[in-house]
Amino acid sequence: MQRQEHLQRLKEQQFDILVIGGGITGACIAHDAALRGFSVALIERRDFGGFTSSASSKLLHGGIRYLPKGQVWKVRESGREQMIFQRLAPHLVRWKPFLIPTEHGLSLTKGAWALKIAMKIYALCHFGLKSLLDNPARKPPQGPFLAVEEALAAAPQLSSIEQLSGAQVLFESHMHSSERMTLAFLKTAVSNGATLANYLEAEQYLTTEGRIEGVAVRDALTGEQFTVRARLTINSAGPASQALNRSVPALHLRLQKELTGFARGVHLVTRQVHPEYALALTTRKKTEGFVTRGGRHFFIIPWRGRSLIGTTNVPFQGTFDQVRVTQQDIDDFLVDINEALPDLHLTRQDVHYAYTGLYPLIVRNIEEDKYQGTGEYQLVDHEMTDKTPGLITSLGAKFTTARNVAEKTVDLAGQKFTEEKRPCQTVSTPLVEGNIADLPAFLREKQEQYKDLLSAEAVEHLVRYHGTEIDRVIALATDRPELLKPLSPAFSTLAVDVLYAVQEEMAMSLDDVLFRRTGLGTIGQPDETTLEQTVAIMAAELGWTAQHKEEEKLKVLVRYSYEGSSMGSRRE
């Protein structure tokens, strides 16, 4: 994926479909449309998957969170998509056991009997979905209910819950890297003929007699402005969708449900709390639902030698460029965590990294102490709603259901063309990196193949990140064996990962490499030697000056500075 080549095609060609937004929803739309035979273009104002899609708990959840609202159809939808992701990219997902503690006392909804009933309903909603996976090894195990003694043996951290009566084990699908999952969809779209580029901001729709015919864009890296033309434009810009639709006031473009605001969700990456089990806990914050377990949930998930803890709910007022984590965010969340499990004693010194993202709200009255996010997507045909042909808005809601939203979006898009195209193929077609029938066998094969070049741990790292593209990655180091060494003894990332990101994955900044291609920066601040080595590899490929190299490092280091306050930070 050479950016300059893709830019040239964007300028010269007219496409069937132009997708605005390179998060998971846009990536899935581009993938689906390209598989069906459409000529597809995609543009992203920042880096691919660099905003909302990367700011999650990395979960492909089975939908149990929808049971309190009685949304059993969404439970089944989520469960189905969870299985499909296992088929598409087995190297990027793992079944992870979650412990959901139950308690004695007056709160019936937090009791063991209530959770056991909920699990039976959950199992009914998922009935038959495991048949989507041919390989028995890919299917999720059945989680038991643990008595108090068993729960404490599994996770002694639960001993600080005074009224503990047991714990339910629930297996959820967890991504090693949500950023690389988004990228895998985009790379697969490119392999099927799509053209795409990051750092291209859609400034305004192009219109001819009331019809949308593409967008005017600005290259954030060079300042160049040009147009991208398409027969149909799909706005999947996430939180920015509504603002983009208002860029041409005369068109009066509307969503089905107007966005009334945004909330920020903060995640912490801390010292490892538990090496095996994820813990599902509740805070004193409110959540919406007919029957709730007493508060807003958060998860402590074992992830890459750390614990990934999320998420919070803070109403946000400000611009997208002001979305950041503050010291107050971290302190507030640590209080919630330690209130739930006092014996953890997590402190600021235990936090290796923190990140935040936005999710849209559609409620009229935004409350500071209540989670009001919606799992509902919006799909709007503006030819029908606003008499503006040439435009569809697809506003996704969850990473888990992005593929399904894309399928519905491209189904609708197909109705705008007279040419017959292939039906949706994204349920069964693996992503370019994920065509692996038996992951353990594939890993053993590659460890044997490269035993004279790399340690077993290094090969496992490459398989986790690159899947079947491991051979192409290692081939870059054929004449440069130094590239097969880790950048630092503290991290598994190899120097060749950086080179591959620049040459084959359109990484244009140090931030792109550290936070979305390799994930090196997401488990803690890299040391100076690691930064220098990474910058040196990138500079040689991209022609950076000494000044530019220092600027790149400074932009990364700012991510670990959490001073001050942000729009919406507060303590109830």
Coordinates of C-alpha atoms in Angstrom, one line a residue, residues 23-516:
G23 CA -12.6 3.3 11.1
I24 CA -13.9 -0.2 11.5
T25 CA -17.3 0.6 9.9
G26 CA -15.8 2.3 6.8
A27 CA -13.1 -0.4 6.6
C28 CA -15.8 -3.1 6.6
I29 CA -17.9 -1.2 4.0
A30 CA -14.9 -0.9 1.6
H31 CA -14.0 -4.6 2.1
D32 CA -17.6 -5.7 1.4
A33 CA -18.1 -3.5 -1.6
A34 CA -14.7 -4.4 -3.2
L35 CA -15.5 -8.1 -2.7
R36 CA -18.8 -7.6 -4.6
G37 CA -17.0 -6.1 -7.6
F38 CA -17.5 -2.3 -7.1
S39 CA -14.7 0.1 -7.7
V40 CA -14.1 1.5 -4.3
A41 CA -12.2 4.5 -2.8
L42 CA -11.8 5.3 0.9
I43 CA -10.4 8.3 2.6
E44 CA -9.6 8.9 6.3
R45 CA -8.9 12.3 7.9
R46 CA -6.4 10.9 10.3
D47 CA -4.8 7.4 10.3
F48 CA -6.8 4.3 9.7
G49 CA -8.6 3.2 12.8
G50 CA -7.0 6.0 14.8
F51 CA -9.9 7.6 16.5
T52 CA -13.1 5.9 17.8
S53 CA -12.3 2.4 16.6
S54 CA -9.0 2.2 18.5
A55 CA -10.4 3.6 21.7
S56 CA -12.2 0.4 22.9
S57 CA -11.7 -2.5 25.3
K58 CA -10.8 -4.6 22.3
L59 CA -13.8 -6.8 22.9
L60 CA -15.9 -8.6 20.3
H61 CA -18.7 -9.2 22.8
G62 CA -21.5 -11.7 22.7
G63 CA -24.2 -9.2 23.6
I64 CA -24.8 -10.0 27.2
R65 CA -24.9 -6.3 27.9
Y66 CA -28.2 -6.0 26.0
L67 CA -30.1 -8.4 28.2
P68 CA -30.9 -5.8 30.9
K69 CA -32.7 -3.8 28.2
G70 CA -34.5 -6.9 26.9
Q71 CA -32.9 -6.6 23.5
V72 CA -32.5 -10.3 22.8
W73 CA -32.3 -9.8 19.1
K74 CA -29.1 -7.7 19.6
V75 CA -27.7 -10.5 21.8
R76 CA -28.0 -12.9 18.9
E77 CA -26.7 -10.4 16.4
S78 CA -23.6 -9.8 18.5
G79 CA -23.1 -13.5 19.1
R80 CA -23.3 -14.3 15.4
E81 CA -20.7 -11.6 14.6
Q82 CA -18.5 -12.7 17.3
M83 CA -18.3 -16.1 15.7
I84 CA -17.7 -14.6 12.2
F85 CA -14.7 -12.7 13.4
Q86 CA -13.2 -15.9 14.6
R87 CA -13.4 -17.2 11.0
L88 CA -12.1 -14.0 9.3
A89 CA -9.0 -13.3 11.4
P90 CA -8.2 -16.1 13.9
H91 CA -4.7 -14.8 14.5
L92 CA -6.1 -11.5 16.0
V93 CA -8.7 -12.9 18.4
R94 CA -8.7 -15.1 21.5
W95 CA -11.5 -16.5 23.7
K96 CA -10.9 -15.0 27.1
P97 CA -12.6 -16.1 30.3
F98 CA -14.5 -13.4 32.2
L99 CA -15.4 -13.8 35.9
I100 CA -18.7 -12.1 36.8
P101 CA -19.0 -12.1 40.6
T102 CA -22.4 -12.5 42.3
E103 CA -23.3 -11.3 45.8
H104 CA -25.6 -12.0 48.7
G105 CA -27.8 -9.3 50.0
L106 CA -30.7 -7.1 49.1
S107 CA -29.8 -6.5 45.5
L108 CA -31.5 -9.5 43.8
T109 CA -30.1 -8.5 40.4
K110 CA -26.6 -9.0 41.7
G111 CA -27.4 -12.5 43.1
A112 CA -26.4 -15.8 41.7
W113 CA -29.9 -16.9 40.8
A114 CA -30.5 -13.8 38.6
L115 CA -27.2 -14.3 36.8
K116 CA -27.9 -18.0 36.2
I117 CA -31.3 -17.2 34.7
A118 CA -29.6 -14.5 32.5
M119 CA -27.0 -17.0 31.3
K120 CA -29.8 -19.4 30.3
I121 CA -31.5 -16.7 28.2
Y122 CA -28.1 -15.8 26.8
A123 CA -27.4 -19.4 25.8
L124 CA -30.8 -19.6 24.1
C125 CA -30.0 -16.4 22.1
H126 CA -26.8 -18.0 21.0
F127 CA -28.3 -21.3 20.2
G128 CA -26.8 -22.9 17.0
L129 CA -24.2 -20.1 16.4
K130 CA -21.2 -22.3 17.2
S131 CA -22.0 -24.2 14.0
L132 CA -20.6 -21.2 12.1
L133 CA -17.1 -22.4 13.2
D134 CA -16.0 -25.6 11.5
N135 CA -12.9 -26.1 13.6
P136 CA -13.9 -27.2 17.1
A137 CA -10.8 -25.6 18.6
R138 CA -12.1 -22.2 17.6
K139 CA -15.4 -22.6 19.4
P140 CA -15.8 -20.9 22.8
P141 CA -15.8 -23.2 25.9
Q142 CA -18.8 -23.4 28.1
G143 CA -18.3 -21.3 31.2
P144 CA -19.4 -22.8 34.6
F145 CA -20.7 -21.1 37.6
L146 CA -18.1 -21.1 40.4
A147 CA -19.0 -21.4 44.1
V148 CA -17.3 -18.9 46.4
E149 CA -14.3 -21.1 47.2
E150 CA -13.8 -21.8 43.5
A151 CA -14.1 -18.2 42.6
L152 CA -11.6 -17.1 45.2
A153 CA -9.2 -19.8 44.0
A154 CA -9.5 -18.6 40.5
A155 CA -9.2 -14.9 41.4
P156 CA -8.1 -14.1 44.9
Q157 CA -8.7 -10.4 44.1
L158 CA -12.4 -11.0 44.6
S159 CA -11.9 -11.5 48.3
S160 CA -12.5 -7.8 48.9
I161 CA -16.1 -8.2 47.8
E162 CA -17.7 -8.8 51.2
Q163 CA -20.9 -10.4 50.1
L164 CA -19.4 -12.6 47.4
S165 CA -21.6 -15.6 46.6
G166 CA -19.8 -17.0 43.6
A167 CA -18.9 -16.1 40.0
Q168 CA -20.0 -17.0 36.5
V169 CA -17.4 -17.7 33.9
L170 CA -18.3 -16.2 30.5
F171 CA -16.0 -16.6 27.5
E172 CA -15.8 -13.4 25.3
S173 CA -13.8 -12.8 22.2
H174 CA -10.9 -10.4 22.7
M175 CA -8.7 -8.8 20.1
H176 CA -4.9 -8.7 20.4
S177 CA -5.1 -5.5 18.4
S178 CA -8.3 -3.8 17.3
E179 CA -6.1 -1.4 15.2
R180 CA -4.7 -4.2 13.2
M181 CA -8.1 -5.8 12.8
T182 CA -9.3 -2.5 11.1
L183 CA -6.2 -2.5 9.0
A184 CA -6.7 -6.1 8.0
F185 CA -10.1 -5.2 6.5
L186 CA -8.6 -2.3 4.6
K187 CA -5.7 -4.4 3.3
T188 CA -8.2 -7.0 2.1
A189 CA -10.2 -4.3 0.3
V190 CA -7.0 -3.2 -1.4
S191 CA -6.2 -6.8 -2.5
N192 CA -9.6 -6.7 -4.2
G193 CA -9.0 -3.5 -6.0
A194 CA -9.9 -0.7 -3.6
T195 CA -8.0 2.6 -3.5
L196 CA -7.5 4.3 -0.2
A197 CA -5.4 6.9 1.7
N198 CA -5.1 8.2 5.2
Y199 CA -4.7 11.8 6.2
L200 CA -7.2 13.0 3.7
E201 CA -9.9 15.2 5.1
A202 CA -13.3 15.5 3.4
E203 CA -14.0 19.3 3.5
Q204 CA -17.2 19.5 1.6
Y205 CA -19.5 17.4 -0.7
L206 CA -19.3 18.0 -4.4
T207 CA -22.8 18.7 -5.8
T208 CA -24.4 19.0 -9.2
E209 CA -28.0 20.0 -9.4
G210 CA -28.6 18.6 -5.9
R211 CA -26.8 15.3 -6.4
I212 CA -23.7 14.3 -4.4
E213 CA -20.8 13.4 -6.7
G214 CA -17.9 13.0 -4.3
V215 CA -16.0 15.3 -2.0
A216 CA -13.4 18.0 -2.0
V217 CA -10.5 16.9 0.1
R218 CA -7.3 18.3 1.7
D219 CA -4.2 16.3 2.2
A220 CA -3.2 16.9 5.9
L221 CA 0.4 16.0 5.1
T222 CA 1.0 18.3 2.2
G223 CA -1.8 20.8 2.3
E224 CA -2.8 19.9 -1.3
Q225 CA -6.5 20.1 -2.2
F226 CA -8.2 18.1 -4.9
T227 CA -11.5 16.3 -5.6
V228 CA -12.5 12.6 -5.4
R229 CA -15.4 11.7 -7.5
A230 CA -17.8 8.8 -7.2
R231 CA -21.2 7.7 -8.4
L232 CA -22.2 7.0 -4.7
T233 CA -20.7 8.5 -1.6
I234 CA -21.0 6.7 1.8
N235 CA -20.4 8.8 4.9
S236 CA -19.1 6.5 7.6
A237 CA -17.1 9.2 9.5
G238 CA -18.3 8.1 12.9
P239 CA -18.7 11.0 15.3
A240 CA -17.9 13.4 12.5
S241 CA -20.7 12.1 10.2
Q242 CA -23.3 14.7 11.3
A243 CA -20.9 17.6 11.0
L244 CA -19.9 16.5 7.4
N245 CA -23.5 16.2 6.4
R246 CA -24.1 19.8 7.5
S247 CA -21.2 21.1 5.3
V248 CA -23.7 21.9 2.6
P249 CA -26.5 23.6 4.6
A250 CA -28.7 24.0 1.5
L251 CA -29.1 20.2 1.3
H252 CA -30.6 19.8 4.8
L253 CA -29.1 16.4 5.3
R254 CA -30.4 14.6 8.4
L255 CA -29.8 11.5 10.4
Q256 CA -32.7 9.3 11.5
K257 CA -31.8 10.2 15.1
E258 CA -29.8 13.4 15.4
L259 CA -26.7 13.3 17.6
T260 CA -27.3 15.3 20.7
G261 CA -23.8 15.1 22.1
F262 CA -20.8 12.8 22.9
A263 CA -19.4 11.0 25.9
R264 CA -15.8 10.0 26.4
G265 CA -14.7 6.6 27.5
V266 CA -11.3 6.3 29.2
H267 CA -9.2 3.1 29.3
L268 CA -6.2 2.4 31.5
V269 CA -3.3 0.0 30.8
T270 CA -1.9 -1.0 34.2
R271 CA 0.3 -3.5 35.9
Q272 CA -1.2 -6.9 35.4
V273 CA -4.0 -7.7 37.9
H274 CA -4.7 -11.3 36.8
P275 CA -2.8 -13.2 34.2
E276 CA -5.7 -15.4 33.0
Y277 CA -9.2 -14.2 34.0
A278 CA -10.9 -10.9 33.1
L279 CA -12.9 -9.4 35.9
A280 CA -16.4 -7.9 35.2
L281 CA -17.2 -5.4 38.0
T282 CA -19.6 -2.6 38.7
T283 CA -19.2 1.0 39.8
R284 CA -21.7 3.2 41.6
K285 CA -22.4 4.9 38.3
K286 CA -25.9 4.4 36.8
T287 CA -26.7 2.6 33.6
E288 CA -29.8 2.3 31.5
G289 CA -31.9 -0.8 31.4
F290 CA -35.1 -2.5 32.7
V291 CA -33.0 -4.7 35.0
T292 CA -29.5 -3.8 36.0
R293 CA -26.8 -5.2 38.3
G294 CA -26.5 -2.0 40.3
G295 CA -24.2 0.2 38.2
R296 CA -22.0 0.8 35.2
H297 CA -19.8 -2.1 34.3
F298 CA -16.1 -2.0 33.8
F299 CA -13.6 -4.8 32.9
I300 CA -10.1 -5.6 34.0
I301 CA -8.8 -7.7 31.1
P302 CA -5.4 -9.4 30.9
W303 CA -3.7 -8.1 27.7
R304 CA -0.2 -8.3 26.5
G305 CA 1.4 -8.7 29.9
R306 CA -0.7 -5.8 31.3
S307 CA -4.3 -5.3 32.4
L308 CA -6.6 -3.3 30.1
I309 CA -9.3 -1.6 32.2
G310 CA -12.3 0.2 30.8
T311 CA -14.4 2.1 30.5
T312 CA -15.7 5.4 32.0
N313 CA -18.5 7.6 30.9
V314 CA -17.9 11.4 30.9
P315 CA -20.0 13.8 28.8
F316 CA -17.9 15.7 26.4
Q317 CA -18.1 19.2 25.1
G318 CA -15.4 20.4 22.7
T319 CA -13.8 19.8 19.4
F320 CA -12.4 16.4 18.2
D321 CA -8.9 17.8 18.6
Q322 CA -9.5 18.3 22.3
V323 CA -10.2 14.6 23.0
R324 CA -7.5 13.5 25.4
V325 CA -6.9 11.9 28.7
T326 CA -6.2 14.1 31.8
Q327 CA -4.8 13.4 35.2
Q328 CA -8.3 13.9 36.6
D329 CA -9.7 11.2 34.3
I330 CA -7.1 8.7 35.6
D331 CA -7.5 9.7 39.2
D332 CA -11.3 9.4 39.0
F333 CA -11.2 6.0 37.3
L334 CA -8.7 4.7 39.9
V335 CA -11.1 5.7 42.7
D336 CA -13.9 3.7 41.0
I337 CA -11.6 0.7 40.5
N338 CA -10.4 0.7 44.0
E339 CA -13.9 1.1 45.4
A340 CA -14.9 -2.0 43.5
L341 CA -11.9 -4.0 44.6
P342 CA -10.2 -2.2 47.5
D343 CA -7.4 -4.8 47.8
L344 CA -6.0 -3.9 44.4
H345 CA -4.5 -0.6 45.6
L346 CA -4.0 0.6 42.1
T347 CA -2.1 3.9 42.0
R348 CA -1.0 6.4 39.3
Q349 CA 2.4 4.6 39.3
D350 CA 0.6 1.4 38.1
V351 CA -0.7 3.2 35.0
H352 CA 1.5 2.5 32.0
Y353 CA -0.8 4.2 29.4
A354 CA -4.2 5.7 29.1
Y355 CA -6.4 6.5 26.1
T356 CA -9.9 7.8 25.4
G357 CA -12.4 8.0 22.6
L358 CA -15.9 9.4 21.8
Y359 CA -19.2 7.6 21.4
P360 CA -22.2 9.5 20.1
L361 CA -25.4 10.2 22.2
I362 CA -28.9 10.6 20.9
V363 CA -30.7 11.2 24.3
R364 CA -32.3 14.6 24.9
N365 CA -31.1 15.0 28.5
I366 CA -27.4 14.1 28.9
E367 CA -26.7 13.0 32.5
E368 CA -23.2 13.0 34.0
D369 CA -23.6 10.0 36.2
K370 CA -25.3 7.6 33.8
Y371 CA -24.1 5.6 30.8
Q372 CA -26.4 6.6 27.9
G373 CA -24.5 5.2 24.9
T374 CA -26.5 3.4 22.2
G375 CA -25.7 0.2 20.5
E376 CA -27.9 1.2 17.6
Y377 CA -26.5 1.9 14.2
Q378 CA -28.1 4.4 11.7
L379 CA -28.3 3.7 8.0
V380 CA -29.8 6.7 6.0
D381 CA -30.6 6.8 2.3
H382 CA -30.6 10.6 1.7
E383 CA -32.2 10.2 -1.7
M384 CA -35.3 8.9 0.2
T385 CA -35.1 11.1 3.3
D386 CA -33.8 14.4 1.9
K387 CA -34.3 14.1 -1.8
T388 CA -30.5 14.2 -2.2
P389 CA -29.3 11.3 -4.4
G390 CA -25.7 10.0 -4.4
L391 CA -25.3 9.9 -0.6
I392 CA -25.8 7.3 2.1
T393 CA -24.8 7.8 5.8
S394 CA -23.8 4.7 7.7
L395 CA -23.2 5.4 11.4
G396 CA -21.9 2.4 13.2
A397 CA -22.2 1.8 16.9
K398 CA -20.1 -1.1 17.9
F399 CA -16.9 -2.8 16.7
T400 CA -18.6 -6.2 17.0
T401 CA -21.4 -5.5 14.6
A402 CA -19.4 -3.4 12.0
R403 CA -19.3 -6.2 9.5
N404 CA -23.1 -6.7 9.7
V405 CA -23.7 -2.9 9.4
A406 CA -21.4 -2.9 6.3
E407 CA -23.4 -5.7 4.7
K408 CA -26.6 -3.8 5.1
T409 CA -25.0 -0.6 3.9
V410 CA -23.6 -2.2 0.7
D411 CA -27.0 -4.0 0.1
L412 CA -28.6 -0.6 0.1
A413 CA -25.8 0.8 -2.1
G414 CA -26.2 -1.9 -4.6
Q415 CA -29.8 -0.8 -5.2
K416 CA -28.4 2.5 -6.6
F417 CA -26.6 0.7 -9.5
T418 CA -28.1 -0.9 -12.6
E419 CA -25.1 -3.3 -13.0
E420 CA -25.5 -6.6 -11.3
K421 CA -22.9 -7.4 -8.6
R422 CA -22.0 -10.4 -6.5
P423 CA -23.8 -11.0 -3.2
C424 CA -22.2 -10.4 0.1
Q425 CA -19.2 -12.7 0.8
T426 CA -17.8 -11.3 4.0
V427 CA -19.3 -14.0 6.3
S428 CA -17.1 -16.7 4.9
T429 CA -14.2 -15.0 3.2
P430 CA -11.1 -14.7 5.5
L431 CA -9.1 -11.5 5.6
V432 CA -5.8 -11.5 3.7
E433 CA -3.9 -12.2 6.9
G434 CA -6.4 -14.6 8.3
N435 CA -6.7 -17.6 6.0
I436 CA -5.6 -20.0 8.7
A437 CA -7.6 -23.2 9.2
D438 CA -5.7 -24.3 12.3
L439 CA -3.9 -21.6 14.1
P440 CA -1.8 -23.8 16.6
A441 CA -0.7 -26.0 13.7
F442 CA 0.2 -22.9 11.6
L443 CA 2.2 -21.5 14.4
R444 CA 4.1 -24.7 14.9
E445 CA 4.8 -24.9 11.2
K446 CA 6.2 -21.3 11.1
Q447 CA 8.3 -21.8 14.3
E448 CA 9.9 -24.9 12.6
Q449 CA 10.4 -23.0 9.3
Y450 CA 12.2 -20.1 10.9
K451 CA 13.9 -21.8 13.9
D452 CA 17.3 -20.8 12.6
L453 CA 16.4 -17.2 12.3
L454 CA 14.0 -16.4 15.1
S455 CA 13.0 -17.6 18.6
A456 CA 9.7 -19.3 19.0
E457 CA 8.4 -16.3 20.9
A458 CA 9.4 -13.9 18.0
V459 CA 7.6 -16.1 15.5
E460 CA 4.5 -16.2 17.7
H461 CA 4.6 -12.4 17.8
L462 CA 4.8 -12.1 14.0
V463 CA 1.9 -14.6 13.6
R464 CA -0.2 -12.7 16.1
Y465 CA 0.3 -9.4 14.2
H466 CA 0.6 -10.5 10.6
G467 CA -1.0 -13.9 10.3
T468 CA -0.2 -15.4 6.9
E469 CA 1.8 -12.4 5.9
I470 CA 4.6 -13.5 8.2
D471 CA 6.6 -14.7 5.2
R472 CA 6.4 -11.4 3.5
V473 CA 7.5 -9.6 6.6
I474 CA 10.5 -11.8 7.2
A475 CA 11.5 -11.5 3.5
L476 CA 12.2 -7.8 4.1
A477 CA 15.1 -8.8 6.3
T478 CA 16.7 -11.2 3.8
D479 CA 19.8 -9.0 3.4
R480 CA 19.4 -7.2 6.7
P481 CA 19.4 -9.7 9.6
E482 CA 19.6 -6.9 12.1
L483 CA 15.9 -6.2 11.3
L484 CA 15.0 -9.5 13.0
K485 CA 16.1 -8.3 16.4
P486 CA 13.6 -6.8 18.9
L487 CA 13.7 -3.0 19.2
S488 CA 14.0 -3.4 23.0
P489 CA 14.4 -6.3 25.4
A490 CA 11.2 -5.1 27.1
F491 CA 9.0 -5.4 23.9
S492 CA 8.3 -8.1 21.4
T493 CA 8.2 -5.7 18.4
L494 CA 11.0 -6.4 15.8
A495 CA 12.7 -3.8 13.7
V496 CA 11.2 -5.4 10.6
D497 CA 7.7 -4.7 11.9
V498 CA 8.5 -1.0 11.5
L499 CA 9.9 -1.3 8.0
Y500 CA 6.9 -3.4 6.9
A501 CA 4.5 -0.8 8.4
V502 CA 6.1 1.9 6.3
Q503 CA 6.6 0.0 3.1
E504 CA 3.4 -2.0 3.0
E505 CA 0.9 -0.5 5.5
M506 CA 0.9 3.2 4.8
A507 CA 2.4 4.2 8.1
M508 CA 3.2 7.9 7.7
S509 CA 4.1 9.0 11.3
L510 CA 5.8 7.6 14.4
D511 CA 2.4 7.7 16.0
D512 CA 1.0 5.4 13.3
V513 CA 3.7 2.8 13.9
L514 CA 3.8 2.9 17.7
F515 CA 0.1 3.0 18.4
R516 CA -1.6 1.3 15.4

